[in-house]
Amino acid sequence: MTAVRAGLPEGRYGRSADARADRKLKIIGSVLGVALLGVIAWCGISYISGQELSGRVITWDAVSDHAVKVHLEVVKDADAKGVCTLRSQAEDGSEVGRKDVTVDQRAGQVDTEVTLRTTKRATNAVLVGCTAAGKG
């Protein structure tokens, strides 16, 4: 009996068109992947470096039915000024208090305690965000 070959002998006639196309697709995919990672890194770095103020709520305590004491920490450039907005909510999710806190101290890190007045008993205190007001 004789064995029947299904295709051409390997390596005898060079690469097939499919192998060349596969290699081109791999190269194009790699280039596009590296470009995408570069764009993501650039966006992340520009976002982080563009923020002059960043803050966080360290602790909060509902001291009464109409007040919340908030310990706020803000990290910024020493000469930067800005405003941080705090918000408090009741158990049903409704907003019961909001306050803008001016941060104009000449320090890189500002720790401050703020009393946030509320319309009824608060169940949380969160930092909505901080925005820069310019340097000077």
mmCIF file with all atom_site columns, N, CA and C in Angstrom, residues 110-134:
data_model
loop_
_atom_site.group_PDB
_atom_site.id
_atom_site.type_symbol
_atom_site.label_atom_id
_atom_site.label_alt_id
_atom_site.label_comp_id
_atom_site.label_asym_id
_atom_site.label_entity_id
_atom_site.label_seq_id
_atom_site.pdbx_PDB_ins_code
_atom_site.Cartn_x
_atom_site.Cartn_y
_atom_site.Cartn_z
_atom_site.occupancy
_atom_site.B_iso_or_equiv
_atom_site.pdbx_formal_charge
_atom_site.auth_seq_id
_atom_site.auth_comp_id
_atom_site.auth_asym_id
_atom_site.auth_atom_id
_atom_site.pdbx_PDB_model_num
ATOM 1  N N  . VAL A 1 110 ? -2.861  69.851 54.974 1.00 0.00 ? 110 VAL A N  1
ATOM 2  C CA . VAL A 1 110 ? -3.722  70.587 55.892 1.00 0.00 ? 110 VAL A CA 1
ATOM 3  C C  . VAL A 1 110 ? -4.679  69.598 56.540 1.00 0.00 ? 110 VAL A C  1
ATOM 4  N N  . ASP A 1 111 ? -4.660  69.540 57.870 1.00 0.00 ? 111 ASP A N  1
ATOM 5  C CA . ASP A 1 111 ? -5.621  68.747 58.640 1.00 0.00 ? 111 ASP A CA 1
ATOM 6  C C  . ASP A 1 111 ? -6.532  69.726 59.362 1.00 0.00 ? 111 ASP A C  1
ATOM 7  N N  . THR A 1 112 ? -7.817  69.563 59.167 1.00 0.00 ? 112 THR A N  1
ATOM 8  C CA . THR A 1 112 ? -8.757  70.474 59.795 1.00 0.00 ? 112 THR A CA 1
ATOM 9  C C  . THR A 1 112 ? -10.007 69.720 60.234 1.00 0.00 ? 112 THR A C  1
ATOM 10 N N  . GLU A 1 113 ? -10.623 70.214 61.297 1.00 0.00 ? 113 GLU A N  1
ATOM 11 C CA . GLU A 1 113 ? -11.899 69.671 61.747 1.00 0.00 ? 113 GLU A CA 1
ATOM 12 C C  . GLU A 1 113 ? -12.980 70.678 61.425 1.00 0.00 ? 113 GLU A C  1
ATOM 13 N N  . VAL A 1 114 ? -14.026 70.193 60.779 1.00 0.00 ? 114 VAL A N  1
ATOM 14 C CA . VAL A 1 114 ? -15.108 71.046 60.317 1.00 0.00 ? 114 VAL A CA 1
ATOM 15 C C  . VAL A 1 114 ? -16.409 70.523 60.904 1.00 0.00 ? 114 VAL A C  1
ATOM 16 N N  . THR A 1 115 ? -17.271 71.443 61.333 1.00 0.00 ? 115 THR A N  1
ATOM 17 C CA . THR A 1 115 ? -18.605 71.050 61.785 1.00 0.00 ? 115 THR A CA 1
ATOM 18 C C  . THR A 1 115 ? -19.578 71.315 60.650 1.00 0.00 ? 115 THR A C  1
ATOM 19 N N  . LEU A 1 116 ? -20.240 70.265 60.246 1.00 0.00 ? 116 LEU A N  1
ATOM 20 C CA . LEU A 1 116 ? -21.193 70.323 59.140 1.00 0.00 ? 116 LEU A CA 1
ATOM 21 C C  . LEU A 1 116 ? -22.599 70.311 59.718 1.00 0.00 ? 116 LEU A C  1
ATOM 22 N N  . ARG A 1 117 ? -23.344 71.390 59.529 1.00 0.00 ? 117 ARG A N  1
ATOM 23 C CA . ARG A 1 117 ? -24.722 71.481 60.027 1.00 0.00 ? 117 ARG A CA 1
ATOM 24 C C  . ARG A 1 117 ? -25.638 70.653 59.133 1.00 0.00 ? 117 ARG A C  1
ATOM 25 N N  . THR A 1 118 ? -26.574 69.930 59.759 1.00 0.00 ? 118 THR A N  1
ATOM 26 C CA . THR A 1 118 ? -27.489 69.067 59.001 1.00 0.00 ? 118 THR A CA 1
ATOM 27 C C  . THR A 1 118 ? -28.938 69.371 59.373 1.00 0.00 ? 118 THR A C  1
ATOM 28 N N  . THR A 1 119 ? -29.846 68.980 58.502 1.00 0.00 ? 119 THR A N  1
ATOM 29 C CA . THR A 1 119 ? -31.272 69.209 58.749 1.00 0.00 ? 119 THR A CA 1
ATOM 30 C C  . THR A 1 119 ? -31.893 68.102 59.584 1.00 0.00 ? 119 THR A C  1
ATOM 31 N N  . LYS A 1 120 ? -31.287 66.910 59.595 1.00 0.00 ? 120 LYS A N  1
ATOM 32 C CA . LYS A 1 120 ? -31.702 65.818 60.481 1.00 0.00 ? 120 LYS A CA 1
ATOM 33 C C  . LYS A 1 120 ? -30.513 64.905 60.708 1.00 0.00 ? 120 LYS A C  1
ATOM 34 N N  . ARG A 1 121 ? -30.696 63.845 61.451 1.00 0.00 ? 121 ARG A N  1
ATOM 35 C CA . ARG A 1 121 ? -29.605 62.943 61.836 1.00 0.00 ? 121 ARG A CA 1
ATOM 36 C C  . ARG A 1 121 ? -28.874 62.395 60.611 1.00 0.00 ? 121 ARG A C  1
ATOM 37 N N  . ALA A 1 122 ? -27.557 62.577 60.579 1.00 0.00 ? 122 ALA A N  1
ATOM 38 C CA . ALA A 1 122 ? -26.731 62.127 59.460 1.00 0.00 ? 122 ALA A CA 1
ATOM 39 C C  . ALA A 1 122 ? -26.178 60.732 59.725 1.00 0.00 ? 122 ALA A C  1
ATOM 40 N N  . THR A 1 123 ? -26.033 59.967 58.645 1.00 0.00 ? 123 THR A N  1
ATOM 41 C CA . THR A 1 123 ? -25.454 58.626 58.761 1.00 0.00 ? 123 THR A CA 1
ATOM 42 C C  . THR A 1 123 ? -24.101 58.525 58.075 1.00 0.00 ? 123 THR A C  1
ATOM 43 N N  . ASN A 1 124 ? -23.664 59.603 57.441 1.00 0.00 ? 124 ASN A N  1
ATOM 44 C CA . ASN A 1 124 ? -22.333 59.602 56.845 1.00 0.00 ? 124 ASN A CA 1
ATOM 45 C C  . ASN A 1 124 ? -21.867 61.035 56.593 1.00 0.00 ? 124 ASN A C  1
ATOM 46 N N  . ALA A 1 125 ? -20.605 61.145 56.255 1.00 0.00 ? 125 ALA A N  1
ATOM 47 C CA . ALA A 1 125 ? -20.019 62.413 55.813 1.00 0.00 ? 125 ALA A CA 1
ATOM 48 C C  . ALA A 1 125 ? -18.975 62.045 54.772 1.00 0.00 ? 125 ALA A C  1
ATOM 49 N N  . VAL A 1 126 ? -19.122 62.585 53.561 1.00 0.00 ? 126 VAL A N  1
ATOM 50 C CA . VAL A 1 126 ? -18.227 62.229 52.471 1.00 0.00 ? 126 VAL A CA 1
ATOM 51 C C  . VAL A 1 126 ? -17.667 63.488 51.829 1.00 0.00 ? 126 VAL A C  1
ATOM 52 N N  . LEU A 1 127 ? -16.510 63.334 51.215 1.00 0.00 ? 127 LEU A N  1
ATOM 53 C CA . LEU A 1 127 ? -15.889 64.406 50.465 1.00 0.00 ? 127 LEU A CA 1
ATOM 54 C C  . LEU A 1 127 ? -16.363 64.295 49.020 1.00 0.00 ? 127 LEU A C  1
ATOM 55 N N  . VAL A 1 128 ? -17.056 65.317 48.552 1.00 0.00 ? 128 VAL A N  1
ATOM 56 C CA . VAL A 1 128 ? -17.531 65.338 47.166 1.00 0.00 ? 128 VAL A CA 1
ATOM 57 C C  . VAL A 1 128 ? -16.361 65.573 46.237 1.00 0.00 ? 128 VAL A C  1
ATOM 58 N N  . GLY A 1 129 ? -15.473 66.512 46.592 1.00 0.00 ? 129 GLY A N  1
ATOM 59 C CA . GLY A 1 129 ? -14.305 66.797 45.775 1.00 0.00 ? 129 GLY A CA 1
ATOM 60 C C  . GLY A 1 129 ? -13.631 68.085 46.183 1.00 0.00 ? 129 GLY A C  1
ATOM 61 N N  . CYS A 1 130 ? -12.431 68.275 45.661 1.00 0.00 ? 130 CYS A N  1
ATOM 62 C CA . CYS A 1 130 ? -11.671 69.494 45.923 1.00 0.00 ? 130 CYS A CA 1
ATOM 63 C C  . CYS A 1 130 ? -11.302 70.120 44.586 1.00 0.00 ? 130 CYS A C  1
ATOM 64 N N  . THR A 1 131 ? -11.430 71.438 44.508 1.00 0.00 ? 131 THR A N  1
ATOM 65 C CA . THR A 1 131 ? -11.069 72.164 43.285 1.00 0.00 ? 131 THR A CA 1
ATOM 66 C C  . THR A 1 131 ? -10.097 73.280 43.645 1.00 0.00 ? 131 THR A C  1
ATOM 67 N N  . ALA A 1 132 ? -9.151  73.495 42.751 1.00 0.00 ? 132 ALA A N  1
ATOM 68 C CA . ALA A 1 132 ? -8.156  74.536 42.959 1.00 0.00 ? 132 ALA A CA 1
ATOM 69 C C  . ALA A 1 132 ? -8.747  75.900 42.631 1.00 0.00 ? 132 ALA A C  1
ATOM 70 N N  . ALA A 1 133 ? -8.337  76.895 43.403 1.00 0.00 ? 133 ALA A N  1
ATOM 71 C CA . ALA A 1 133 ? -8.816  78.259 43.191 1.00 0.00 ? 133 ALA A CA 1
ATOM 72 C C  . ALA A 1 133 ? -7.722  79.136 42.602 1.00 0.00 ? 133 ALA A C  1
ATOM 73 N N  . GLY A 1 134 ? -6.596  78.546 42.259 1.00 0.00 ? 134 GLY A N  1
ATOM 74 C CA . GLY A 1 134 ? -5.478  79.322 41.700 1.00 0.00 ? 134 GLY A CA 1
ATOM 75 C C  . GLY A 1 134 ? -4.367  79.456 42.712 1.00 0.00 ? 134 GLY A C  1
#
